mmCIF file with all atom_site columns, C-alpha atoms in Angstrom:
data_model
loop_
_atom_site.group_PDB
_atom_site.id
_atom_site.type_symbol
_atom_site.label_atom_id
_atom_site.label_alt_id
_atom_site.label_comp_id
_atom_site.label_asym_id
_atom_site.label_entity_id
_atom_site.label_seq_id
_atom_site.pdbx_PDB_ins_code
_atom_site.Cartn_x
_atom_site.Cartn_y
_atom_site.Cartn_z
_atom_site.occupancy
_atom_site.B_iso_or_equiv
_atom_site.pdbx_formal_charge
_atom_site.auth_seq_id
_atom_site.auth_comp_id
_atom_site.auth_asym_id
_atom_site.auth_atom_id
_atom_site.pdbx_PDB_model_num
ATOM 1   C CA . ALA A 1 1   ? 34.671 77.188 50.730 1.00 69.00 ? 803 ALA A CA 1
ATOM 2   C CA . GLN A 1 2   ? 32.746 76.566 47.480 1.00 77.00 ? 804 GLN A CA 1
ATOM 3   C CA . SER A 1 3   ? 33.273 73.052 46.495 1.00 89.00 ? 805 SER A CA 1
ATOM 4   C CA . VAL A 1 4   ? 32.138 70.398 43.767 1.00 94.00 ? 806 VAL A CA 1
ATOM 5   C CA . SER A 1 5   ? 31.964 66.772 44.592 1.00 94.00 ? 807 SER A CA 1
ATOM 6   C CA . GLN A 1 6   ? 31.490 63.905 42.163 1.00 95.00 ? 808 GLN A CA 1
ATOM 7   C CA . HIS A 1 7   ? 30.524 60.655 43.929 1.00 87.00 ? 809 HIS A CA 1
ATOM 8   C CA . ASN A 1 8   ? 32.090 58.051 41.387 1.00 86.00 ? 810 ASN A CA 1
ATOM 9   C CA . HIS A 1 9   ? 35.810 58.238 40.593 1.00 90.00 ? 811 HIS A CA 1
ATOM 10  C CA . HIS A 1 10  ? 35.776 55.153 38.029 1.00 95.00 ? 812 HIS A CA 1
ATOM 11  C CA . VAL A 1 11  ? 32.714 53.711 36.582 1.00 96.00 ? 813 VAL A CA 1
ATOM 12  C CA . ILE A 1 12  ? 32.861 50.661 34.237 1.00 97.00 ? 814 ILE A CA 1
ATOM 13  C CA . LEU A 1 13  ? 29.896 49.809 32.290 1.00 97.00 ? 815 LEU A CA 1
ATOM 14  C CA . SER A 1 14  ? 28.925 47.448 29.356 1.00 97.00 ? 816 SER A CA 1
ATOM 15  C CA . GLU A 1 15  ? 27.654 49.069 26.209 1.00 96.00 ? 817 GLU A CA 1
ATOM 16  C CA . ALA A 1 16  ? 23.849 49.552 26.507 1.00 96.00 ? 818 ALA A CA 1
ATOM 17  C CA . ALA A 1 17  ? 23.750 50.026 30.102 1.00 97.00 ? 819 ALA A CA 1
ATOM 18  C CA . SER A 1 18  ? 22.448 53.105 31.634 1.00 97.00 ? 820 SER A CA 1
ATOM 19  C CA . LEU A 1 19  ? 24.636 55.822 33.257 1.00 97.00 ? 821 LEU A CA 1
ATOM 20  C CA . GLU A 1 20  ? 24.260 58.115 36.071 1.00 97.00 ? 822 GLU A CA 1
ATOM 21  C CA . LEU A 1 21  ? 26.899 60.081 37.546 1.00 97.00 ? 823 LEU A CA 1
ATOM 22  C CA . GLY A 1 22  ? 26.460 62.107 40.744 1.00 96.00 ? 824 GLY A CA 1
ATOM 23  C CA . CYS A 1 23  ? 27.529 65.754 41.347 1.00 97.00 ? 825 CYS A CA 1
ATOM 24  C CA . ASN A 1 24  ? 26.755 67.822 44.177 1.00 96.00 ? 826 ASN A CA 1
ATOM 25  C CA . TYR A 1 25  ? 27.929 71.296 45.112 1.00 95.00 ? 827 TYR A CA 1
ATOM 26  C CA . SER A 1 26  ? 28.189 73.497 48.281 1.00 92.00 ? 828 SER A CA 1
ATOM 27  C CA . TYR A 1 27  ? 27.009 77.022 47.206 1.00 86.00 ? 829 TYR A CA 1
ATOM 28  C CA . GLY A 1 28  ? 23.714 78.500 48.721 1.00 81.00 ? 830 GLY A CA 1
ATOM 29  C CA . GLY A 1 29  ? 23.121 81.154 45.917 1.00 85.00 ? 831 GLY A CA 1
ATOM 30  C CA . THR A 1 30  ? 22.410 81.136 42.327 1.00 88.00 ? 832 THR A CA 1
ATOM 31  C CA . VAL A 1 31  ? 24.646 78.884 40.294 1.00 90.00 ? 833 VAL A CA 1
ATOM 32  C CA . ASN A 1 32  ? 25.343 77.808 36.746 1.00 92.00 ? 834 ASN A CA 1
ATOM 33  C CA . LEU A 1 33  ? 26.173 74.214 36.026 1.00 94.00 ? 835 LEU A CA 1
ATOM 34  C CA . PHE A 1 34  ? 28.022 72.321 33.670 1.00 95.00 ? 836 PHE A CA 1
ATOM 35  C CA . TRP A 1 35  ? 29.060 68.842 32.724 1.00 97.00 ? 837 TRP A CA 1
ATOM 36  C CA . TYR A 1 36  ? 32.219 68.592 30.393 1.00 96.00 ? 838 TYR A CA 1
ATOM 37  C CA . VAL A 1 37  ? 33.778 65.588 28.828 1.00 96.00 ? 839 VAL A CA 1
ATOM 38  C CA . GLN A 1 38  ? 37.267 64.760 28.097 1.00 93.00 ? 840 GLN A CA 1
ATOM 39  C CA . TYR A 1 39  ? 37.974 62.225 25.689 1.00 94.00 ? 841 TYR A CA 1
ATOM 40  C CA . PRO A 1 40  ? 41.365 60.296 25.706 1.00 89.00 ? 842 PRO A CA 1
ATOM 41  C CA . GLY A 1 41  ? 44.249 62.582 24.910 1.00 85.00 ? 843 GLY A CA 1
ATOM 42  C CA . GLN A 1 42  ? 41.889 65.600 24.004 1.00 87.00 ? 844 GLN A CA 1
ATOM 43  C CA . HIS A 1 43  ? 40.809 68.936 25.626 1.00 86.00 ? 845 HIS A CA 1
ATOM 44  C CA . LEU A 1 44  ? 37.498 69.496 27.606 1.00 91.00 ? 846 LEU A CA 1
ATOM 45  C CA . GLN A 1 45  ? 34.496 70.105 25.580 1.00 92.00 ? 847 GLN A CA 1
ATOM 46  C CA . LEU A 1 46  ? 30.893 71.173 26.876 1.00 93.00 ? 848 LEU A CA 1
ATOM 47  C CA . LEU A 1 47  ? 28.520 68.391 27.303 1.00 95.00 ? 849 LEU A CA 1
ATOM 48  C CA . LEU A 1 48  ? 25.608 70.392 28.315 1.00 95.00 ? 850 LEU A CA 1
ATOM 49  C CA . LYS A 1 49  ? 24.564 73.274 30.809 1.00 93.00 ? 851 LYS A CA 1
ATOM 50  C CA . TYR A 1 50  ? 22.116 74.447 32.982 1.00 94.00 ? 852 TYR A CA 1
ATOM 51  C CA . PHE A 1 51  ? 21.524 78.491 33.579 1.00 91.00 ? 853 PHE A CA 1
ATOM 52  C CA . SER A 1 52  ? 17.908 78.707 34.369 1.00 89.00 ? 854 SER A CA 1
ATOM 53  C CA . GLY A 1 53  ? 14.369 77.393 33.378 1.00 92.00 ? 855 GLY A CA 1
ATOM 54  C CA . ASP A 1 54  ? 13.663 73.707 33.009 1.00 94.00 ? 856 ASP A CA 1
ATOM 55  C CA . PRO A 1 55  ? 15.937 71.913 35.353 1.00 95.00 ? 857 PRO A CA 1
ATOM 56  C CA . LEU A 1 56  ? 15.946 68.852 32.973 1.00 97.00 ? 858 LEU A CA 1
ATOM 57  C CA . VAL A 1 57  ? 18.596 69.717 30.456 1.00 96.00 ? 859 VAL A CA 1
ATOM 58  C CA . LYS A 1 58  ? 19.495 67.970 27.423 1.00 96.00 ? 860 LYS A CA 1
ATOM 59  C CA . GLY A 1 59  ? 23.124 67.899 25.829 1.00 94.00 ? 861 GLY A CA 1
ATOM 60  C CA . ILE A 1 60  ? 24.875 66.231 22.998 1.00 93.00 ? 862 ILE A CA 1
ATOM 61  C CA . LYS A 1 61  ? 25.425 62.670 22.358 1.00 94.00 ? 863 LYS A CA 1
ATOM 62  C CA . GLY A 1 62  ? 22.075 61.683 24.191 1.00 96.00 ? 864 GLY A CA 1
ATOM 63  C CA . PHE A 1 63  ? 23.295 63.025 27.594 1.00 97.00 ? 865 PHE A CA 1
ATOM 64  C CA . GLU A 1 64  ? 20.931 64.777 29.921 1.00 97.00 ? 866 GLU A CA 1
ATOM 65  C CA . ALA A 1 65  ? 21.239 66.167 33.426 1.00 98.00 ? 867 ALA A CA 1
ATOM 66  C CA . GLU A 1 66  ? 18.777 67.295 36.163 1.00 96.00 ? 868 GLU A CA 1
ATOM 67  C CA . PHE A 1 67  ? 19.116 70.099 38.424 1.00 96.00 ? 869 PHE A CA 1
ATOM 68  C CA . ILE A 1 68  ? 17.554 69.464 41.939 1.00 95.00 ? 870 ILE A CA 1
ATOM 69  C CA . LYS A 1 69  ? 17.814 72.636 43.747 1.00 92.00 ? 871 LYS A CA 1
ATOM 70  C CA . SER A 1 70  ? 16.899 71.208 47.181 1.00 93.00 ? 872 SER A CA 1
ATOM 71  C CA . LYS A 1 71  ? 19.665 68.851 46.967 1.00 94.00 ? 873 LYS A CA 1
ATOM 72  C CA . PHE A 1 72  ? 22.341 70.755 45.538 1.00 95.00 ? 874 PHE A CA 1
ATOM 73  C CA . SER A 1 73  ? 22.838 68.280 42.643 1.00 96.00 ? 875 SER A CA 1
ATOM 74  C CA . PHE A 1 74  ? 23.155 67.926 38.849 1.00 97.00 ? 876 PHE A CA 1
ATOM 75  C CA . ASN A 1 75  ? 23.483 64.523 37.985 1.00 97.00 ? 877 ASN A CA 1
ATOM 76  C CA . LEU A 1 76  ? 24.290 63.398 34.528 1.00 97.00 ? 878 LEU A CA 1
ATOM 77  C CA . ARG A 1 77  ? 22.292 60.531 32.725 1.00 98.00 ? 879 ARG A CA 1
ATOM 78  C CA . LYS A 1 78  ? 22.247 58.393 29.545 1.00 98.00 ? 880 LYS A CA 1
ATOM 79  C CA . PRO A 1 79  ? 19.841 55.899 29.003 1.00 97.00 ? 881 PRO A CA 1
ATOM 80  C CA . SER A 1 80  ? 22.147 53.558 26.936 1.00 97.00 ? 882 SER A CA 1
ATOM 81  C CA . VAL A 1 81  ? 25.968 54.213 26.695 1.00 97.00 ? 883 VAL A CA 1
ATOM 82  C CA . GLN A 1 82  ? 28.306 53.316 23.931 1.00 97.00 ? 884 GLN A CA 1
ATOM 83  C CA . TRP A 1 83  ? 31.770 52.393 23.687 1.00 96.00 ? 885 TRP A CA 1
ATOM 84  C CA . SER A 1 84  ? 32.773 55.810 22.396 1.00 96.00 ? 886 SER A CA 1
ATOM 85  C CA . ASP A 1 85  ? 31.519 57.458 25.487 1.00 97.00 ? 887 ASP A CA 1
ATOM 86  C CA . THR A 1 86  ? 34.790 56.161 27.188 1.00 97.00 ? 888 THR A CA 1
ATOM 87  C CA . ALA A 1 87  ? 36.050 59.540 28.698 1.00 97.00 ? 889 ALA A CA 1
ATOM 88  C CA . GLU A 1 88  ? 36.494 61.297 31.820 1.00 95.00 ? 890 GLU A CA 1
ATOM 89  C CA . TYR A 1 89  ? 33.444 63.378 32.763 1.00 97.00 ? 891 TYR A CA 1
ATOM 90  C CA . PHE A 1 90  ? 33.691 66.602 34.967 1.00 95.00 ? 892 PHE A CA 1
ATOM 91  C CA . CYS A 1 91  ? 31.032 68.392 36.911 1.00 96.00 ? 893 CYS A CA 1
ATOM 92  C CA . ALA A 1 92  ? 31.363 72.244 37.187 1.00 95.00 ? 894 ALA A CA 1
ATOM 93  C CA . VAL A 1 93  ? 29.862 75.005 39.085 1.00 93.00 ? 895 VAL A CA 1
ATOM 94  C CA . LYS A 1 94  ? 29.840 78.680 38.637 1.00 91.00 ? 896 LYS A CA 1
ATOM 95  C CA . PRO A 1 95  ? 28.500 80.390 41.677 1.00 86.00 ? 897 PRO A CA 1
ATOM 96  C CA . GLY A 1 96  ? 26.661 83.715 41.807 1.00 78.00 ? 898 GLY A CA 1
ATOM 97  C CA . ASN A 1 97  ? 28.050 86.599 39.552 1.00 71.00 ? 899 ASN A CA 1
ATOM 98  C CA . THR A 1 98  ? 31.579 85.034 39.366 1.00 75.00 ? 900 THR A CA 1
ATOM 99  C CA . GLY A 1 99  ? 33.113 83.715 36.013 1.00 75.00 ? 901 GLY A CA 1
ATOM 100 C CA . LYS A 1 100 ? 35.149 81.247 37.622 1.00 85.00 ? 902 LYS A CA 1
ATOM 101 C CA . LEU A 1 101 ? 34.382 77.642 37.029 1.00 89.00 ? 903 LEU A CA 1
ATOM 102 C CA . ILE A 1 102 ? 34.968 75.166 39.823 1.00 91.00 ? 904 ILE A CA 1
ATOM 103 C CA . PHE A 1 103 ? 35.363 71.727 38.784 1.00 93.00 ? 905 PHE A CA 1
ATOM 104 C CA . GLY A 1 104 ? 34.857 68.438 40.507 1.00 93.00 ? 906 GLY A CA 1
ATOM 105 C CA . GLN A 1 105 ? 37.528 65.550 40.695 1.00 93.00 ? 907 GLN A CA 1
ATOM 106 C CA . GLY A 1 106 ? 36.093 64.067 37.567 1.00 94.00 ? 908 GLY A CA 1
ATOM 107 C CA . THR A 1 107 ? 34.731 60.548 36.698 1.00 95.00 ? 909 THR A CA 1
ATOM 108 C CA . THR A 1 108 ? 36.506 58.185 34.587 1.00 95.00 ? 910 THR A CA 1
ATOM 109 C CA . LEU A 1 109 ? 33.896 56.116 32.485 1.00 97.00 ? 911 LEU A CA 1
ATOM 110 C CA . GLN A 1 110 ? 35.132 53.064 30.943 1.00 97.00 ? 912 GLN A CA 1
ATOM 111 C CA . VAL A 1 111 ? 32.418 51.338 28.629 1.00 97.00 ? 913 VAL A CA 1
ATOM 112 C CA . LYS A 1 112 ? 33.301 47.851 27.580 1.00 95.00 ? 914 LYS A CA 1
ATOM 113 C CA . PRO A 1 113 ? 32.196 46.748 23.973 1.00 89.00 ? 915 PRO A CA 1
ATOM 114 C CA . ASN B 2 1   ? 38.929 77.265 13.083 1.00 60.00 ? 379 ASN B CA 1
ATOM 115 C CA . ALA B 2 2   ? 38.077 79.456 15.714 1.00 68.00 ? 380 ALA B CA 1
ATOM 116 C CA . GLY B 2 3   ? 39.033 78.692 19.323 1.00 92.00 ? 381 GLY B CA 1
ATOM 117 C CA . VAL B 2 4   ? 41.597 78.418 21.993 1.00 96.00 ? 382 VAL B CA 1
ATOM 118 C CA . THR B 2 5   ? 45.244 78.034 20.700 1.00 95.00 ? 383 THR B CA 1
ATOM 119 C CA . GLN B 2 6   ? 47.854 76.850 23.107 1.00 96.00 ? 384 GLN B CA 1
ATOM 120 C CA . THR B 2 7   ? 51.619 76.390 22.785 1.00 95.00 ? 385 THR B CA 1
ATOM 121 C CA . PRO B 2 8   ? 53.847 74.059 23.272 1.00 96.00 ? 386 PRO B CA 1
ATOM 122 C CA . LYS B 2 9   ? 51.889 70.659 23.329 1.00 93.00 ? 387 LYS B CA 1
ATOM 123 C CA . PHE B 2 10  ? 54.758 69.204 25.359 1.00 95.00 ? 388 PHE B CA 1
ATOM 124 C CA . GLN B 2 11  ? 57.745 70.305 27.254 1.00 96.00 ? 389 GLN B CA 1
ATOM 125 C CA . VAL B 2 12  ? 60.132 68.860 29.674 1.00 97.00 ? 390 VAL B CA 1
ATOM 126 C CA . LEU B 2 13  ? 62.135 71.431 32.135 1.00 96.00 ? 391 LEU B CA 1
ATOM 127 C CA . LYS B 2 14  ? 64.929 70.850 34.492 1.00 97.00 ? 392 LYS B CA 1
ATOM 128 C CA . THR B 2 15  ? 64.135 71.920 38.091 1.00 97.00 ? 393 THR B CA 1
ATOM 129 C CA . GLY B 2 16  ? 64.782 75.772 38.474 1.00 97.00 ? 394 GLY B CA 1
ATOM 130 C CA . GLN B 2 17  ? 64.276 76.391 34.699 1.00 97.00 ? 395 GLN B CA 1
ATOM 131 C CA . SER B 2 18  ? 61.630 79.169 33.402 1.00 96.00 ? 396 SER B CA 1
ATOM 132 C CA . MET B 2 19  ? 59.240 79.071 30.669 1.00 96.00 ? 397 MET B CA 1
ATOM 133 C CA . THR B 2 20  ? 56.176 80.621 29.278 1.00 97.00 ? 398 THR B CA 1
ATOM 134 C CA . LEU B 2 21  ? 53.302 78.874 28.296 1.00 97.00 ? 399 LEU B CA 1
ATOM 135 C CA . GLN B 2 22  ? 51.323 81.108 25.420 1.00 97.00 ? 400 GLN B CA 1
ATOM 136 C CA . CYS B 2 23  ? 47.533 81.291 24.824 1.00 97.00 ? 401 CYS B CA 1
ATOM 137 C CA . ALA B 2 24  ? 45.328 82.964 22.193 1.00 97.00 ? 402 ALA B CA 1
ATOM 138 C CA . GLN B 2 25  ? 41.602 82.954 21.697 1.00 97.00 ? 403 GLN B CA 1
ATOM 139 C CA . ASP B 2 26  ? 40.235 84.573 18.387 1.00 95.00 ? 404 ASP B CA 1
ATOM 140 C CA . MET B 2 27  ? 36.518 84.508 19.784 1.00 93.00 ? 405 MET B CA 1
ATOM 141 C CA . ASN B 2 28  ? 36.555 87.978 21.220 1.00 93.00 ? 406 ASN B CA 1
ATOM 142 C CA . HIS B 2 29  ? 35.972 86.988 24.572 1.00 94.00 ? 407 HIS B CA 1
ATOM 143 C CA . ASN B 2 30  ? 36.728 89.167 27.491 1.00 93.00 ? 408 ASN B CA 1
ATOM 144 C CA . SER B 2 31  ? 37.719 86.557 30.001 1.00 93.00 ? 409 SER B CA 1
ATOM 145 C CA . MET B 2 32  ? 40.703 83.898 29.894 1.00 95.00 ? 410 MET B CA 1
ATOM 146 C CA . TYR B 2 33  ? 41.660 81.343 32.475 1.00 96.00 ? 411 TYR B CA 1
ATOM 147 C CA . TRP B 2 34  ? 44.578 79.181 33.412 1.00 97.00 ? 412 TRP B CA 1
ATOM 148 C CA . TYR B 2 35  ? 44.001 75.906 34.960 1.00 96.00 ? 413 TYR B CA 1
ATOM 149 C CA . ARG B 2 36  ? 46.051 72.927 35.881 1.00 96.00 ? 414 ARG B CA 1
ATOM 150 C CA . GLN B 2 37  ? 44.799 69.223 35.762 1.00 93.00 ? 415 GLN B CA 1
ATOM 151 C CA . ASP B 2 38  ? 46.181 66.623 38.001 1.00 92.00 ? 416 ASP B CA 1
ATOM 152 C CA . PRO B 2 39  ? 44.980 63.010 38.407 1.00 86.00 ? 417 PRO B CA 1
ATOM 153 C CA . GLY B 2 40  ? 42.126 62.681 41.092 1.00 83.00 ? 418 GLY B CA 1
ATOM 154 C CA . MET B 2 41  ? 41.971 66.439 41.496 1.00 85.00 ? 419 MET B CA 1
ATOM 155 C CA . GLY B 2 42  ? 40.043 67.770 38.475 1.00 88.00 ? 420 GLY B CA 1
ATOM 156 C CA . LEU B 2 43  ? 40.888 71.108 37.204 1.00 92.00 ? 421 LEU B CA 1
ATOM 157 C CA . ARG B 2 44  ? 42.070 73.973 39.398 1.00 94.00 ? 422 ARG B CA 1
ATOM 158 C CA . LEU B 2 45  ? 42.226 77.517 38.539 1.00 94.00 ? 423 LEU B CA 1
ATOM 159 C CA . ILE B 2 46  ? 45.714 79.148 38.656 1.00 97.00 ? 424 ILE B CA 1
ATOM 160 C CA . TYR B 2 47  ? 44.879 82.444 37.467 1.00 96.00 ? 425 TYR B CA 1
ATOM 161 C CA . TYR B 2 48  ? 42.285 84.154 35.637 1.00 95.00 ? 426 TYR B CA 1
ATOM 162 C CA . SER B 2 49  ? 41.734 87.576 33.501 1.00 95.00 ? 427 SER B CA 1
ATOM 163 C CA . ALA B 2 50  ? 38.074 88.787 33.739 1.00 91.00 ? 428 ALA B CA 1
ATOM 164 C CA . SER B 2 51  ? 38.894 91.413 31.211 1.00 90.00 ? 429 SER B CA 1
ATOM 165 C CA . GLU B 2 52  ? 41.720 93.085 29.060 1.00 91.00 ? 430 GLU B CA 1
ATOM 166 C CA . GLY B 2 53  ? 44.066 94.862 31.738 1.00 89.00 ? 431 GLY B CA 1
ATOM 167 C CA . THR B 2 54  ? 43.090 92.777 34.802 1.00 93.00 ? 432 THR B CA 1
ATOM 168 C CA . THR B 2 55  ? 44.418 89.488 36.433 1.00 96.00 ? 433 THR B CA 1
ATOM 169 C CA . ASP B 2 56  ? 43.477 87.729 39.565 1.00 94.00 ? 434 ASP B CA 1
ATOM 170 C CA . LYS B 2 57  ? 44.848 84.727 41.617 1.00 95.00 ? 435 LYS B CA 1
ATOM 171 C CA . GLY B 2 58  ? 42.827 81.720 41.397 1.00 93.00 ? 436 GLY B CA 1
ATOM 172 C CA . GLU B 2 59  ? 43.092 78.546 43.830 1.00 91.00 ? 437 GLU B CA 1
ATOM 173 C CA . VAL B 2 60  ? 46.485 77.557 43.226 1.00 95.00 ? 438 VAL B CA 1
ATOM 174 C CA . PRO B 2 61  ? 48.699 80.636 42.249 1.00 97.00 ? 439 PRO B CA 1
ATOM 175 C CA . ASN B 2 62  ? 52.144 79.968 44.023 1.00 96.00 ? 440 ASN B CA 1
ATOM 176 C CA . GLY B 2 63  ? 54.901 79.531 41.540 1.00 96.00 ? 441 GLY B CA 1
ATOM 177 C CA . TYR B 2 64  ? 53.129 81.229 38.774 1.00 98.00 ? 442 TYR B CA 1
ATOM 178 C CA . ASN B 2 65  ? 52.822 84.633 37.048 1.00 97.00 ? 443 ASN B CA 1
ATOM 179 C CA . VAL B 2 66  ? 50.571 85.800 34.319 1.00 97.00 ? 444 VAL B CA 1
ATOM 180 C CA . SER B 2 67  ? 50.261 88.514 31.759 1.00 97.00 ? 445 SER B CA 1
ATOM 181 C CA . ARG B 2 68  ? 47.207 89.614 29.673 1.00 96.00 ? 446 ARG B CA 1
ATOM 182 C CA . LEU B 2 69  ? 49.152 90.922 26.811 1.00 89.00 ? 447 LEU B CA 1
ATOM 183 C CA . ASN B 2 70  ? 45.993 92.204 24.861 1.00 95.00 ? 448 ASN B CA 1
ATOM 184 C CA . LYS B 2 71  ? 42.427 90.993 24.557 1.00 95.00 ? 449 LYS B CA 1
ATOM 185 C CA . ARG B 2 72  ? 43.460 87.878 22.558 1.00 96.00 ? 450 ARG B CA 1
ATOM 186 C CA . GLU B 2 73  ? 46.470 86.644 24.482 1.00 97.00 ? 451 GLU B CA 1
ATOM 187 C CA . PHE B 2 74  ? 46.996 85.622 28.079 1.00 98.00 ? 452 PHE B CA 1
ATOM 188 C CA . SER B 2 75  ? 50.389 83.717 29.097 1.00 97.00 ? 453 SER B CA 1
ATOM 189 C CA . LEU B 2 76  ? 51.317 81.872 32.046 1.00 98.00 ? 454 LEU B CA 1
ATOM 190 C CA . ARG B 2 77  ? 55.112 81.795 33.364 1.00 98.00 ? 455 ARG B CA 1
ATOM 191 C CA . LEU B 2 78  ? 57.076 79.515 35.602 1.00 97.00 ? 456 LEU B CA 1
ATOM 192 C CA . GLU B 2 79  ? 59.767 81.482 36.855 1.00 93.00 ? 457 GLU B CA 1
ATOM 193 C CA . SER B 2 80  ? 61.703 78.537 38.504 1.00 96.00 ? 458 SER B CA 1
ATOM 194 C CA . ALA B 2 81  ? 59.880 75.263 37.914 1.00 96.00 ? 459 ALA B CA 1
ATOM 195 C CA . ALA B 2 82  ? 59.495 72.551 40.565 1.00 97.00 ? 460 ALA B CA 1
ATOM 196 C CA . PRO B 2 83  ? 58.612 68.976 40.081 1.00 97.00 ? 461 PRO B CA 1
ATOM 197 C CA . SER B 2 84  ? 55.351 69.707 41.860 1.00 96.00 ? 462 SER B CA 1
ATOM 198 C CA . GLN B 2 85  ? 54.314 71.881 38.775 1.00 97.00 ? 463 GLN B CA 1
ATOM 199 C CA . THR B 2 86  ? 54.460 68.704 36.395 1.00 97.00 ? 464 THR B CA 1
ATOM 200 C CA . SER B 2 87  ? 50.875 68.707 35.325 1.00 97.00 ? 465 SER B CA 1
ATOM 201 C CA . VAL B 2 88  ? 48.692 69.316 32.307 1.00 95.00 ? 466 VAL B CA 1
ATOM 202 C CA . TYR B 2 89  ? 47.703 72.969 31.682 1.00 97.00 ? 467 TYR B CA 1
ATOM 203 C CA . PHE B 2 90  ? 44.577 74.303 30.040 1.00 96.00 ? 468 PHE B CA 1
ATOM 204 C CA . CYS B 2 91  ? 43.861 77.678 29.095 1.00 97.00 ? 469 CYS B CA 1
ATOM 205 C CA . ALA B 2 92  ? 40.284 78.761 28.397 1.00 96.00 ? 470 ALA B CA 1
ATOM 206 C CA . SER B 2 93  ? 38.304 81.837 27.418 1.00 95.00 ? 471 SER B CA 1
ATOM 207 C CA . SER B 2 94  ? 34.718 82.974 27.747 1.00 92.00 ? 472 SER B CA 1
ATOM 208 C CA . GLU B 2 95  ? 32.364 85.717 28.097 1.00 84.00 ? 473 GLU B CA 1
ATOM 209 C CA . TRP B 2 96  ? 32.314 86.665 31.847 1.00 73.00 ? 474 TRP B CA 1
ATOM 210 C CA . GLY B 2 97  ? 29.572 84.337 33.242 1.00 70.00 ? 475 GLY B CA 1
ATOM 211 C CA . GLY B 2 98  ? 29.550 82.243 29.912 1.00 78.00 ? 476 GLY B CA 1
ATOM 212 C CA . SER B 2 99  ? 30.605 78.793 28.941 1.00 83.00 ? 477 SER B CA 1
ATOM 213 C CA . TYR B 2 100 ? 34.169 78.158 28.759 1.00 90.00 ? 478 TYR B CA 1
ATOM 214 C CA . THR B 2 101 ? 36.075 77.136 25.521 1.00 92.00 ? 479 THR B CA 1
ATOM 215 C CA . PHE B 2 102 ? 39.199 75.282 26.436 1.00 94.00 ? 480 PHE B CA 1
ATOM 216 C CA . GLY B 2 103 ? 42.538 75.024 24.450 1.00 94.00 ? 481 GLY B CA 1
ATOM 217 C CA . SER B 2 104 ? 44.145 71.497 23.952 1.00 92.00 ? 482 SER B CA 1
ATOM 218 C CA . GLY B 2 105 ? 46.643 71.662 26.627 1.00 93.00 ? 483 GLY B CA 1
ATOM 219 C CA . THR B 2 106 ? 50.259 71.740 27.467 1.00 95.00 ? 484 THR B CA 1
ATOM 220 C CA . ARG B 2 107 ? 51.713 68.604 29.048 1.00 95.00 ? 485 ARG B CA 1
ATOM 221 C CA . LEU B 2 108 ? 54.568 69.778 31.267 1.00 97.00 ? 486 LEU B CA 1
ATOM 222 C CA . THR B 2 109 ? 57.150 67.764 33.022 1.00 97.00 ? 487 THR B CA 1
ATOM 223 C CA . VAL B 2 110 ? 59.671 69.150 35.455 1.00 97.00 ? 488 VAL B CA 1
ATOM 224 C CA . VAL B 2 111 ? 62.659 66.760 36.263 1.00 96.00 ? 489 VAL B CA 1
#
């Protein structure tokens, strides 16, 4: 079965620290990849997406992600986190020609001021 | 504002009661989805509608039914609520294969 795995369930960082959240998926064909963010009490918002082309994707608020096809990975990075980045982050994969998103379990990021 | 609107935002049901969660989008998207979000489990797809007039089961359809009333509206019905259905429910829409836009969610508690 297709699945998405996020390595870290809960990450605590101090402001200005660098962030990397891991995401791996199990599907051998063409995929579209997404990172969504959910701020406390809010709905999910698109952070960035990869459909094709340059595997290094830049999103909003200084986030970026790198698609490494050989590793089935799409890790999220930010060089310097802020307190306002405290949120839950979801990796999602859309396999092949399906319209359905498969989500990872989510990673809660807590940034201490 | 363009987007996905869900009602109600909060609901408490007694076991065995029924209710319908409403979802409407004004972005002229063809596809709509219902997910539930539970701690530590991410979002799981309940049902989806690839286009008006079609609906299909997702990962966790048991205990739910859906209706794609028209292109804008996609409702989720719990016929006989159970405590295991306590969750946050999100509706989303997209063009088939495109990015999703999510609604603000319905927090449902079944006692």
